[in-house]
CSV table of C-alpha atoms and ligand atoms in Angstrom, one decimal:
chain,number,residue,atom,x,y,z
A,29,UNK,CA,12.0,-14.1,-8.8
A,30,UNK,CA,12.2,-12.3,-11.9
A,31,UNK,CA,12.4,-8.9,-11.7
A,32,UNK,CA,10.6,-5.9,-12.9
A,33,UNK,CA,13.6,-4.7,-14.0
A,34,UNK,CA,14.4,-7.7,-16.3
A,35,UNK,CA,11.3,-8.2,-17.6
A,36,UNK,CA,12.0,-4.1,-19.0
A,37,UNK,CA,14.7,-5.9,-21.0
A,38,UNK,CA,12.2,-7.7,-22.6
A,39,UNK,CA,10.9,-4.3,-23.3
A,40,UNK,CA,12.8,-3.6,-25.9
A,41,UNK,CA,10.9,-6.6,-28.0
A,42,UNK,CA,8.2,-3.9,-27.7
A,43,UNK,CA,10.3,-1.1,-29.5
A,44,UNK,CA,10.9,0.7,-26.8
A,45,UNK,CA,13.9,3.6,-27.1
A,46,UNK,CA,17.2,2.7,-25.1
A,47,UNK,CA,16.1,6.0,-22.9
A,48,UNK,CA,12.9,4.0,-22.2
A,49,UNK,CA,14.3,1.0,-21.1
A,50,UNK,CA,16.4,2.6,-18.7
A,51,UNK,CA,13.9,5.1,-17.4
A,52,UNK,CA,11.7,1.4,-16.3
A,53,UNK,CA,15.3,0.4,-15.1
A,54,UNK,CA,15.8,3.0,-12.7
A,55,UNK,CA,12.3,3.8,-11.6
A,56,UNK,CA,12.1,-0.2,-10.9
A,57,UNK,CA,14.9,0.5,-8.7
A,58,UNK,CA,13.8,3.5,-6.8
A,59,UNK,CA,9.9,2.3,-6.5
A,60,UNK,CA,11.1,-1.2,-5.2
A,61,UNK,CA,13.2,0.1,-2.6
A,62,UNK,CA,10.8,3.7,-1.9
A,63,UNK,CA,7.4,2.3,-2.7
A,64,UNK,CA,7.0,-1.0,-2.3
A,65,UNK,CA,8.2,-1.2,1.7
A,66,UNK,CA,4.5,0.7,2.3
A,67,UNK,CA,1.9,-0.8,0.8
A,68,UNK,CA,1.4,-3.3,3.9
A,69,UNK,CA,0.7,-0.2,6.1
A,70,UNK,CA,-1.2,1.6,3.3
A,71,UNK,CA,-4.1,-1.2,3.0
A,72,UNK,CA,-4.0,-1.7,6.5
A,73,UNK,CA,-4.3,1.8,7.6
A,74,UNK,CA,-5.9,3.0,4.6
A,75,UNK,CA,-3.1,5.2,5.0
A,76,UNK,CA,-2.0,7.8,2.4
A,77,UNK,CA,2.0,8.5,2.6
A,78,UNK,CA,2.3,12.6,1.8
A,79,UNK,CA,5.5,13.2,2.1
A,80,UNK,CA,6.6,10.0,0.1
A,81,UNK,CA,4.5,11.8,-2.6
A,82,UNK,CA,7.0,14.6,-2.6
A,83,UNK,CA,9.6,12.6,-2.4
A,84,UNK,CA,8.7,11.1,-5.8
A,85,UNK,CA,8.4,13.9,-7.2
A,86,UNK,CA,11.8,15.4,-6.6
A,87,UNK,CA,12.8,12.4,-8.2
A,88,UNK,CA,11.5,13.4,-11.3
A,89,UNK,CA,8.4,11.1,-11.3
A,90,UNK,CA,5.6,13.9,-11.3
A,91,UNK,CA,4.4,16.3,-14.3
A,92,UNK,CA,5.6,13.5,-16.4
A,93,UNK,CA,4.0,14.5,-19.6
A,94,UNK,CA,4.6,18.7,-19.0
A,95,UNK,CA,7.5,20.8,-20.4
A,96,UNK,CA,10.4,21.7,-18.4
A,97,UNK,CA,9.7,24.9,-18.1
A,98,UNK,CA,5.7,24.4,-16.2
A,99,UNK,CA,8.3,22.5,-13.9
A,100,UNK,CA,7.1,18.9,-15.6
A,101,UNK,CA,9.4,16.1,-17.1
A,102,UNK,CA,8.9,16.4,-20.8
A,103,UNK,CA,8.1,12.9,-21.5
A,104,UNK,CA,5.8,11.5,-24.4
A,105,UNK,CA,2.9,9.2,-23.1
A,106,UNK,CA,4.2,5.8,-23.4
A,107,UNK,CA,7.1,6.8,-21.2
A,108,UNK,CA,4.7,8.3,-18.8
A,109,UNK,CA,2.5,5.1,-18.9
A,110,UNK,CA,6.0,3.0,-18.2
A,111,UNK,CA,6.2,4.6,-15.1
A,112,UNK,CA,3.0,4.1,-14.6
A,113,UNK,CA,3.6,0.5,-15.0
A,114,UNK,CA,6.4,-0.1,-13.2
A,115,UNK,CA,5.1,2.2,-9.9
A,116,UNK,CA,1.9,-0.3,-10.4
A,117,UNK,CA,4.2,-3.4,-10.1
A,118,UNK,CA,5.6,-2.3,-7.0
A,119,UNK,CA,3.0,0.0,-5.0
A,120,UNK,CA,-0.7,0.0,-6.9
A,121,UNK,CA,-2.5,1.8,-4.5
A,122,UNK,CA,0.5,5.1,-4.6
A,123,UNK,CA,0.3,4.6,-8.2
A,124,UNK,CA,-4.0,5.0,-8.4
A,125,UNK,CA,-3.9,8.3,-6.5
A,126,UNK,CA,-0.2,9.3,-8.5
A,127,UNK,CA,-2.2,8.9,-11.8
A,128,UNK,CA,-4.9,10.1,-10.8
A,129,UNK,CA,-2.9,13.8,-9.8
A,130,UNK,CA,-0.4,13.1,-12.7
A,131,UNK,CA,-2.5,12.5,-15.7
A,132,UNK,CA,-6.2,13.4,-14.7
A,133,UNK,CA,-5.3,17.1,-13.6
A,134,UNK,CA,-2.1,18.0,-14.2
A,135,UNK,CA,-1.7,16.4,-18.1
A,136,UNK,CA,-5.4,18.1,-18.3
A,137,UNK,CA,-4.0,21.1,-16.7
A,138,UNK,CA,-1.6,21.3,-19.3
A,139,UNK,CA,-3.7,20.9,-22.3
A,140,UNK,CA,-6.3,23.0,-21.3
A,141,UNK,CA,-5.3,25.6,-19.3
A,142,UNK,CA,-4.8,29.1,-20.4
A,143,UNK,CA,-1.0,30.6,-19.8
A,144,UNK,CA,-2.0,32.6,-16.7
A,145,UNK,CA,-3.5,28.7,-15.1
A,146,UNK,CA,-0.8,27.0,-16.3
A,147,UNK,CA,1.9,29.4,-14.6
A,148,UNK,CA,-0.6,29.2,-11.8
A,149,UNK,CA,-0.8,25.7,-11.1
A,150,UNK,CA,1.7,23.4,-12.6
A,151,UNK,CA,4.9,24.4,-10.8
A,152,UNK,CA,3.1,23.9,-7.8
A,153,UNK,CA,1.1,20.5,-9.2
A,154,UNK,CA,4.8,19.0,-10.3
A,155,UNK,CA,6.5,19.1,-7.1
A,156,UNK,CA,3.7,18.0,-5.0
A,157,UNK,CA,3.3,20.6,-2.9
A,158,UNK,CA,-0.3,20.5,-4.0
A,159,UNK,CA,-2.3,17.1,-5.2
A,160,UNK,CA,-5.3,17.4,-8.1
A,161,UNK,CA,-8.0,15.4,-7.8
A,162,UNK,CA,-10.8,15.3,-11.0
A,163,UNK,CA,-14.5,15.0,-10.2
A,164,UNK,CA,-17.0,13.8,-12.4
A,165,UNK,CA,-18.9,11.1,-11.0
A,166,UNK,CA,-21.9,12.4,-8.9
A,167,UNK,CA,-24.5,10.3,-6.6
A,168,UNK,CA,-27.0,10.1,-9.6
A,169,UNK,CA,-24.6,10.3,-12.3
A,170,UNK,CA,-21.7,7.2,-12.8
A,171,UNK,CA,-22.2,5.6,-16.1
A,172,UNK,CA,-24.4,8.9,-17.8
A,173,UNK,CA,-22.0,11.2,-15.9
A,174,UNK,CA,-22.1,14.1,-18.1
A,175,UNK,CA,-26.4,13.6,-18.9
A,176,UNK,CA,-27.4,12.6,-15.4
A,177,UNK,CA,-24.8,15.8,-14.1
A,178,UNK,CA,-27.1,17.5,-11.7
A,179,UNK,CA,-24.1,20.2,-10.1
A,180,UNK,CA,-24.4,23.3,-11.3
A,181,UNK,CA,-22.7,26.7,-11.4
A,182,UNK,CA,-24.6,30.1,-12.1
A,183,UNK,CA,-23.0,33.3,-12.7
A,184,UNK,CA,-22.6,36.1,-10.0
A,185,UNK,CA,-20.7,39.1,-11.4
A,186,UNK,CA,-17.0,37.4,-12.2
A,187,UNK,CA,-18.0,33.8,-10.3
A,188,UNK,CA,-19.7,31.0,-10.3
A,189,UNK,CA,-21.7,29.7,-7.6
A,190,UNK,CA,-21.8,25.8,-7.5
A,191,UNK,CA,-24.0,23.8,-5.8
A,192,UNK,CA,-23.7,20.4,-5.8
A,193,UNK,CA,-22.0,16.8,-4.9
A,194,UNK,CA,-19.7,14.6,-6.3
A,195,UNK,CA,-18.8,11.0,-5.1
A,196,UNK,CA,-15.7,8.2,-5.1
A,197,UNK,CA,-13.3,11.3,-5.9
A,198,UNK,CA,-9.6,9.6,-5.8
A,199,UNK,CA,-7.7,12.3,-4.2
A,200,UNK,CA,-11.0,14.1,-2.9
A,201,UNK,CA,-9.8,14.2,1.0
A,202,UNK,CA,-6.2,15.6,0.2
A,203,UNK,CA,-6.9,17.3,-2.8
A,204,UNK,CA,-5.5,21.3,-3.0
A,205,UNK,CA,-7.3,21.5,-6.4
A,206,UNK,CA,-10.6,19.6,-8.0
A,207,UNK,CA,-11.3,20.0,-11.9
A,208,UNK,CA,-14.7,19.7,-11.4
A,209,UNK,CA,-17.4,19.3,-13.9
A,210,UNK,CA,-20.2,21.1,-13.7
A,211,UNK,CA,-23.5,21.9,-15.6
A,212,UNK,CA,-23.2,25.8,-16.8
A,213,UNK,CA,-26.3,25.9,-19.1
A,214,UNK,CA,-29.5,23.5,-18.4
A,215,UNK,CA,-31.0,24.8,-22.0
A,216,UNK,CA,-28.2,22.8,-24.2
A,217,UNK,CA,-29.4,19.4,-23.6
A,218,UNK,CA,-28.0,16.0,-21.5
A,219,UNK,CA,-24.8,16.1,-22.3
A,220,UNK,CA,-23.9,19.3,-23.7
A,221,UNK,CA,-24.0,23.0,-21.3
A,222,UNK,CA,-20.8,21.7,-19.2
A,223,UNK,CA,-18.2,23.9,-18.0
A,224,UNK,CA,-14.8,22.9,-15.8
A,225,UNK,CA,-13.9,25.0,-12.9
A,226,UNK,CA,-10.5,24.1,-11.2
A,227,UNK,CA,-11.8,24.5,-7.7
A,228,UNK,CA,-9.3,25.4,-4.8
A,229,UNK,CA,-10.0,23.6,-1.2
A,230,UNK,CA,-9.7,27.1,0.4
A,231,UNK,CA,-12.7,28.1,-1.6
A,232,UNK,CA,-15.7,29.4,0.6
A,233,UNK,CA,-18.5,26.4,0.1
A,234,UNK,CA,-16.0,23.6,-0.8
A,235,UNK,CA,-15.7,20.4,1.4
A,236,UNK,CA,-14.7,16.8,1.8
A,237,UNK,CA,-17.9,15.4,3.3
A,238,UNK,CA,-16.8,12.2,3.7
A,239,UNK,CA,-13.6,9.7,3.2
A,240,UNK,CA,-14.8,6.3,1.9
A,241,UNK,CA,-13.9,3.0,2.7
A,242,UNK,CA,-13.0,0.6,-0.1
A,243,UNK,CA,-11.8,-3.0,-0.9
A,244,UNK,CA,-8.7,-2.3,-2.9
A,245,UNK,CA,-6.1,0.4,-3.7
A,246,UNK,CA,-6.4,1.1,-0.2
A,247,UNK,CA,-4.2,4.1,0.7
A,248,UNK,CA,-5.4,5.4,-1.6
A,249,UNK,CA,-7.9,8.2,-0.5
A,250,UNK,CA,-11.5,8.3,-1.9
A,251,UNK,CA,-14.0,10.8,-1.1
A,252,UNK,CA,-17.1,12.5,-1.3
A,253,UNK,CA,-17.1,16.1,-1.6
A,254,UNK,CA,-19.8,19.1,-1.6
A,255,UNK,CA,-20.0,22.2,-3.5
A,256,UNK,CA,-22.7,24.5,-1.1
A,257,UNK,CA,-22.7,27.9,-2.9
A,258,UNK,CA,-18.8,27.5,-3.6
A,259,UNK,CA,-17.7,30.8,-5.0
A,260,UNK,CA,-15.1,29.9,-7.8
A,261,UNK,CA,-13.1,32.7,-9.7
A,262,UNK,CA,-14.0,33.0,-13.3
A,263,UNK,CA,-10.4,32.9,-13.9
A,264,UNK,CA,-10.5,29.3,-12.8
A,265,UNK,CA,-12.7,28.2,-15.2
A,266,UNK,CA,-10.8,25.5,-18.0
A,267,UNK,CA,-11.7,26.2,-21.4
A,268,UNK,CA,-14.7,28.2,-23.0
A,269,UNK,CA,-17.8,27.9,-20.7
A,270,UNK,CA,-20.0,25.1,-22.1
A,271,UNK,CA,-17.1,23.1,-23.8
A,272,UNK,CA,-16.8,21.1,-21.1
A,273,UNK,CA,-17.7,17.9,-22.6
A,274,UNK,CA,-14.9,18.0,-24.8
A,275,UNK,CA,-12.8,18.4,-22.0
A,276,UNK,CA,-13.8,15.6,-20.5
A,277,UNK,CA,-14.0,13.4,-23.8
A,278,UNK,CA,-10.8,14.1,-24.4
A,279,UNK,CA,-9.7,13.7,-20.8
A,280,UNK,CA,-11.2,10.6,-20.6
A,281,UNK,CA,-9.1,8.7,-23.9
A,282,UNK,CA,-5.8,9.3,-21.6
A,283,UNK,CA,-7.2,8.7,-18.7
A,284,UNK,CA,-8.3,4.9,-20.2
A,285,UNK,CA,-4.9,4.4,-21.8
A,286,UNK,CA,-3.2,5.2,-18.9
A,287,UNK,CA,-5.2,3.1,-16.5
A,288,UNK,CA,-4.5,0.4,-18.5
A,289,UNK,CA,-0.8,0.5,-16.9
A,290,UNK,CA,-2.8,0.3,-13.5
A,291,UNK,CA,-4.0,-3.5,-14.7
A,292,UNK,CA,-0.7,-4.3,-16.4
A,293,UNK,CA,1.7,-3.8,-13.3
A,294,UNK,CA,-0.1,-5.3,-10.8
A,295,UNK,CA,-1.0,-8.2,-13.5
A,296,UNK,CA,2.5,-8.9,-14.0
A,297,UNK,CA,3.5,-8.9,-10.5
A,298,UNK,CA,1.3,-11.2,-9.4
A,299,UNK,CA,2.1,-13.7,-12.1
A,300,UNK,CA,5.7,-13.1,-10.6
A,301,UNK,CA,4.5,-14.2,-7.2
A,302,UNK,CA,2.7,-17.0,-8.3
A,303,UNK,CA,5.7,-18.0,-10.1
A,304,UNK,CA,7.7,-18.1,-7.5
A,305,UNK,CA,4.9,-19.9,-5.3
A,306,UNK,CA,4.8,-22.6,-7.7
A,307,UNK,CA,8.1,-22.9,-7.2
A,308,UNK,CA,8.3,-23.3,-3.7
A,309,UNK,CA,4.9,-25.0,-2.6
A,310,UNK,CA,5.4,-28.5,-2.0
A,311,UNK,CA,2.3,-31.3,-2.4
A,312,UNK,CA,2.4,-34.8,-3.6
A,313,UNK,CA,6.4,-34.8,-2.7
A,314,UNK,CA,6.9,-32.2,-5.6
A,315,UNK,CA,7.0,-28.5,-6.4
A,316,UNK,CA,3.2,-27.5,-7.8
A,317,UNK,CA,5.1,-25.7,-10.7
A,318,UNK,CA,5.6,-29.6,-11.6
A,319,UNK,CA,2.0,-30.3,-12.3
A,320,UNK,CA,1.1,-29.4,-15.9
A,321,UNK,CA,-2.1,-27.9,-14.5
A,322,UNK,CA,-0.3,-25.8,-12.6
A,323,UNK,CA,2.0,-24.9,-15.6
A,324,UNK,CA,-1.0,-24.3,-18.0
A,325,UNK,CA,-2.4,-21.5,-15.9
A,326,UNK,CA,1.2,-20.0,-15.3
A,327,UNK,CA,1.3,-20.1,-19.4
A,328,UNK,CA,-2.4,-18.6,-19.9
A,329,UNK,CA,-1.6,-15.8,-17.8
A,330,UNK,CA,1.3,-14.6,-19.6
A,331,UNK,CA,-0.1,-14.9,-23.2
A,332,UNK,CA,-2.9,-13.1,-21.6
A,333,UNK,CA,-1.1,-10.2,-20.0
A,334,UNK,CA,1.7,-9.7,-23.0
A,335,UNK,CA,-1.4,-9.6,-25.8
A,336,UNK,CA,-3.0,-7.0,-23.8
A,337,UNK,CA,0.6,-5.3,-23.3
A,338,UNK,CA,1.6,-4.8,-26.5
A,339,UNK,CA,-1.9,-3.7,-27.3
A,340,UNK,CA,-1.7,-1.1,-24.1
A,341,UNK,CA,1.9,0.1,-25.2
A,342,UNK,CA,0.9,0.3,-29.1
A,343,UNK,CA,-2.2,2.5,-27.7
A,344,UNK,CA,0.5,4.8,-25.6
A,345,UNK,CA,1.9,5.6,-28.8
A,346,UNK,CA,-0.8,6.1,-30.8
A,347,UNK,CA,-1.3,9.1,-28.1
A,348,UNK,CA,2.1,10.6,-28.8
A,349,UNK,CA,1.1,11.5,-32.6
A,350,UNK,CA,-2.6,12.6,-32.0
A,351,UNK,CA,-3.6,15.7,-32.2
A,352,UNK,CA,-5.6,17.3,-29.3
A,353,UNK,CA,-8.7,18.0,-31.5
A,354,UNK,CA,-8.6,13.9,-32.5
A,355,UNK,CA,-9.5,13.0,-28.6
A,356,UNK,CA,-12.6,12.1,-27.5
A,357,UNK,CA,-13.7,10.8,-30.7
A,358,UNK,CA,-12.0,8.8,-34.0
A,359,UNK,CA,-9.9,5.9,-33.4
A,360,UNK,CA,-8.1,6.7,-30.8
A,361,UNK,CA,-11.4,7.1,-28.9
A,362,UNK,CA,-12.3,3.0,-29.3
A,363,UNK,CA,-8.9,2.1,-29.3
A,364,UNK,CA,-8.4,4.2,-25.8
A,365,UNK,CA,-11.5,2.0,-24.4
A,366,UNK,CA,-10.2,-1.2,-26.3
A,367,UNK,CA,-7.0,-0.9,-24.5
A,368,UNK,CA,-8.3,-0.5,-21.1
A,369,UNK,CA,-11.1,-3.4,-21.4
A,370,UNK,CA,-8.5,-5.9,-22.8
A,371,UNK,CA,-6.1,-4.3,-19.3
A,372,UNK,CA,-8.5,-4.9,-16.8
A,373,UNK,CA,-10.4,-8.4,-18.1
A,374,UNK,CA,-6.8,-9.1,-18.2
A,375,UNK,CA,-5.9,-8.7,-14.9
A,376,UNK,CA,-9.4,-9.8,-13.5
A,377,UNK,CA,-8.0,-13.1,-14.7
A,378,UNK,CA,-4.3,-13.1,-13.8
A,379,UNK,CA,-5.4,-12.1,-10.0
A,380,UNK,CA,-8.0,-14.6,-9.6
A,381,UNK,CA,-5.5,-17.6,-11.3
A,382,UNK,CA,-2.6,-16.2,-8.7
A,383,UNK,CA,-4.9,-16.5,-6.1
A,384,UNK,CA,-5.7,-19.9,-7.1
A,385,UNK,CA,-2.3,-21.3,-7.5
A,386,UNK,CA,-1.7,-19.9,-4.0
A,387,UNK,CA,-4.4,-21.8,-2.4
A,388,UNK,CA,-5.3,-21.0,0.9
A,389,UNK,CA,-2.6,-18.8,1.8
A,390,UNK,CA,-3.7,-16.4,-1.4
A,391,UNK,CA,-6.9,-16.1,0.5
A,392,UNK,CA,-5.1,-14.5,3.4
A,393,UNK,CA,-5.8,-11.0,3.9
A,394,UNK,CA,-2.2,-9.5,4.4
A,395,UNK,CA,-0.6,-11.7,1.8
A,396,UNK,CA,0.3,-9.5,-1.4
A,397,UNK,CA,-1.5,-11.7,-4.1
A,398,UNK,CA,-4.6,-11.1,-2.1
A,399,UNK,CA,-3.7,-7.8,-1.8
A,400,UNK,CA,-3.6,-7.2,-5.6
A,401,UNK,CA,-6.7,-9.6,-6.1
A,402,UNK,CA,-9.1,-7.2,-4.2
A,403,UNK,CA,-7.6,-4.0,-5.9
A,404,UNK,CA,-7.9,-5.1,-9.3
A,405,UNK,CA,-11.9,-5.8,-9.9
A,406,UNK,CA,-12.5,-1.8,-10.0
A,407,UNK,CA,-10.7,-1.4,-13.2
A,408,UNK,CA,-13.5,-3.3,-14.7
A,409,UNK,CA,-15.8,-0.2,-13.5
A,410,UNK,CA,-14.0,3.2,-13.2
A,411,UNK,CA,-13.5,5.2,-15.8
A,412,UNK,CA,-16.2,4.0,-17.8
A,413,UNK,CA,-17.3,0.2,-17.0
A,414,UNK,CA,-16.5,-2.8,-19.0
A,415,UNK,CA,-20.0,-2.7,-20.0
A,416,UNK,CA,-19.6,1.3,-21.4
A,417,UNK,CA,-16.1,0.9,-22.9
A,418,UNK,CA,-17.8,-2.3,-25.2
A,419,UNK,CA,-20.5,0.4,-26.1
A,420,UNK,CA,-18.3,3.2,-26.7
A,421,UNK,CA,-16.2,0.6,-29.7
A,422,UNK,CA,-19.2,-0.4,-31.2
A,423,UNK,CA,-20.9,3.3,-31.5
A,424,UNK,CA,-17.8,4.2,-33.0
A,425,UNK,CA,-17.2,1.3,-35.0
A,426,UNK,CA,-20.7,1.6,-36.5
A,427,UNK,CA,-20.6,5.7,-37.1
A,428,UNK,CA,-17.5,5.0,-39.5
B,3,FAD,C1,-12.2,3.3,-6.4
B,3,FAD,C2,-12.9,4.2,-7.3
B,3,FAD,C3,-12.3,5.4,-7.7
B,3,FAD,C4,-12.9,6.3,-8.5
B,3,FAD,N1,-12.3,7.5,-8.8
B,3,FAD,C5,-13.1,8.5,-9.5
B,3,FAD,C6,-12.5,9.8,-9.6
B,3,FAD,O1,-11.4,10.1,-9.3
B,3,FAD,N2,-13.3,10.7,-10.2
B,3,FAD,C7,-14.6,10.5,-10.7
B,3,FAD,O2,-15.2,11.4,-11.2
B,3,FAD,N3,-15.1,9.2,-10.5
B,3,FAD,C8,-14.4,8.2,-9.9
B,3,FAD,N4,-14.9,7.0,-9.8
B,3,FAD,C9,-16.3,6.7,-10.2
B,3,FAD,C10,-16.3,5.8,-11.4
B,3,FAD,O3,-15.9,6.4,-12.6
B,3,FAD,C11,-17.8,5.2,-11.5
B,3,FAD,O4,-18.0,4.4,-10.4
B,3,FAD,C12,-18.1,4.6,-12.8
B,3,FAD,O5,-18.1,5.5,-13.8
B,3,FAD,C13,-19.4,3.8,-12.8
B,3,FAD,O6,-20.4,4.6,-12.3
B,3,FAD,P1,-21.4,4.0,-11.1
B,3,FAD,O7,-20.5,3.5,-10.0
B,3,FAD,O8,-22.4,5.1,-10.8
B,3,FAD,O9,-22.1,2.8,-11.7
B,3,FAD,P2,-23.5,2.8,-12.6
B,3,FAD,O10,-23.4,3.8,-13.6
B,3,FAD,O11,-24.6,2.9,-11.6
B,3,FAD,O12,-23.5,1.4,-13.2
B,3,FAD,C14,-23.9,0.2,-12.5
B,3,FAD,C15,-23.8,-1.0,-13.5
B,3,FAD,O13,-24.7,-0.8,-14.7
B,3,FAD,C16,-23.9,-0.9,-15.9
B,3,FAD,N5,-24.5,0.0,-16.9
B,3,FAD,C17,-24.7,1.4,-16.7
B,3,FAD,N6,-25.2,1.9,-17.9
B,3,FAD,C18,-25.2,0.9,-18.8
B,3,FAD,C19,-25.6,0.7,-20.1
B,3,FAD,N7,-26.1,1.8,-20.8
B,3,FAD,N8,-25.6,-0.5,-20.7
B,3,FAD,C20,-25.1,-1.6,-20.0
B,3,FAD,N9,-24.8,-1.5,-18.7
B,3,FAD,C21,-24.8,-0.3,-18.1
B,3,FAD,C22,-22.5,-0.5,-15.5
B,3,FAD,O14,-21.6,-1.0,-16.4
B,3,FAD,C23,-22.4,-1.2,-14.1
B,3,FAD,O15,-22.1,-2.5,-14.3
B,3,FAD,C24,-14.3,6.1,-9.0
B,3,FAD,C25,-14.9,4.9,-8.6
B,3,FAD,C26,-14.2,4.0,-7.8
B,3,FAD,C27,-14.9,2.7,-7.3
């Protein structure tokens, strides 16, 4: 079967740097052997391995886009988003709740954060011994998240007291620390008046009311949590009070980019499998991969998943050159969406074409290409569904 490893040869087609290419080398190596022995037990279980977390984190795999010295790795995001790529190839479900700690808190940790937060938190965030989870999405607020936001903090003295709920939280039941979202100022309209509070599971107030139960990226935990007059230390809040929104714009943009990898890896590897079941799968008195059928889908899956590759890797860098105050809006705002719509329509077809060239067996539960199939359909709706990221591209196409 081809490798991940090779196909990061063919990396190099896509500019990457010689350090690039090798970084994909060796965490190909380390996830195959580390990461991908657990997924059986993960969607199975729905079990979440902690202390493999840790484990990748000593390895250098965690603060990937922080400076040495908040305990992070230093890298630019399209090295980050390799990672992401390859970890997806081998584990999806680790690498949902990795980026979820890696890029949703601690990259936002980063670029938010004041220095006392940042001294705070990252160390701690980078090795593992504590796990971020980000919560935005509320019972009555998915799509409209920040107009439909109905948690709210008031002041008391040098707090805030937040009352409120927020659902399908990745990270939510092991989470140390939630950047939460929450509305600060009712007076400023639907989507302005938001403030984010870093929110510590210790916190009088704070807890997981429930773990939820999904299809795919199992292992991956997913909660519901409750905010019943949580005290939260002023000096937790992120940013200026009522910014929040940029925050979260901005947030969002790398979030997208990023997730794209989450489509990507698990794309490729399932065109991998279904190579190799081509191969193997007798009928007629001749491998399937003979038919031309068979070879037209095997061909229409990888134009599909290298256009929206070098379109997700193009993206990536784009992020390395923009400027913090660019986020959330401008270019790299539709091209952040583009990139993750193109990912995940992408992937929605590689999955269900593995699954077909599979046959029957693909619609076994505990096979991998089933497993990938039924993790793949919910990057057409977090972050932003297909639906929003098609609005977002035309708003800003038209406001040029
Ligand atoms: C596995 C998983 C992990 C998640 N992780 C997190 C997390 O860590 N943190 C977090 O905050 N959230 C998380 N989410 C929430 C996710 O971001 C939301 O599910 C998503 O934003 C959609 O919101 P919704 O589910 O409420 O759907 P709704 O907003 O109710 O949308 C339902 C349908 O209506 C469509 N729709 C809505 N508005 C429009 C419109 N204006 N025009 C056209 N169509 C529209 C949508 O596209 C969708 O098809 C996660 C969700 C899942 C399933």
């Amino acid at each position: 079967m081809t490798s991940g490893f090779d196909e990061f040869r063919l990396g190099q087609q896509f500019g990457l740097t010689g350090d690039q290419v090798q970084l994909c080398s060796h965490a190909s190596d380390y996830f195959e052997a580390t990461l991908h022995p657990l997924q059986q037990r993960m969607d199975d279980e729905d079990w979440w391995p902690a202390e493999t977390f840790r484990e990748v984190a000593a390895m250098g795999y965690l603060g990937t886009t922080v400076p040495a010295e908040y305990g992070g790795q230093g890298l630019d995001y399209l090295s980050a988003g390799l990672i992401c790529e390859v970890m997806a190839y081998w584990n999806p479900s680790f690498a949902f709740s990795w980026l979820n700690a890696d890029n949703l808190v601690i990259d936002n940790l980063y670029r938010n954060g004041n220095e006392e937060q940042r001294r705070r938190f990252l160390p701690r965030l980078c090795t593992g011994e504590i796990i971020g989870a980000l919560g935005m999405t509320e019972p009555g607020a998915g799509s409209d998240a920040l107009g439909s936001m109905k948690t709210s903090a008031r002041r008391d003295g040098n707090h805030y007291v937040v009352n409120g709920s927020k659902i399908f939280i990745t990270n939510g039941p092991i989470a140390d620390i939630v950047l939460t979202y929450v509305r600060t100022d009712a007076t400023q309209g639907r989507s302005k008046g938001i403030s984010a509070l870093l929110v510590e599971k210790e916190f009088e107030g704070f807890r997981v009311a429930q773990k939820l139960d999904k299809m795919g990226f199992r292992g991956s935990p997913l909660g519901e949590l409750v905010f019943d007059g949580c005290r939260v230390p002023e000096g937790n809040r992120l940013g200026e009070e009522n910014r929040g929104h940029v925050i979260m714009h901005s947030g969002l943009d790398l979030e997208r980019v990023m997730s794209a990898m989450l489509c990507i890896g698990p794309a490729r590897r399932a065109l991998d499998l279904a190579i190799e079941h081509a191969k193997l799968r007798v009928q007629f008195d001749q491998p399937i991969a003979s038919f031309q059928m068979i070879q037209a889908k095997l061909a229409e899956m990888y134009i599909a998943l290298e256009a929206a590759r070098t379109l997700v890797y193009r993206v990536l860098d784009a992020c390395n050159s923009t400027q913090k105050s660019e986020l959330g809006r401008g270019h790299i705002h539709r091209l952040a969406a583009a990139a993750l719509y193109q990912a995940a329509q992408t992937g929605t077809f590689v999955m269900n074409e593995a699954v077909q060239i599979h046959g029957g067996s693909g619609y076994m539960r505990d096979t991998e290409v089933n497993r990938l199939y039924r993790t793949t359909k919910v990057m057409e709706i977090a972050a932003g569904s297909q639906e929003i990221r098609r609005l977002i591209i035309a708003g800003n196409l038209l406001r040029d």
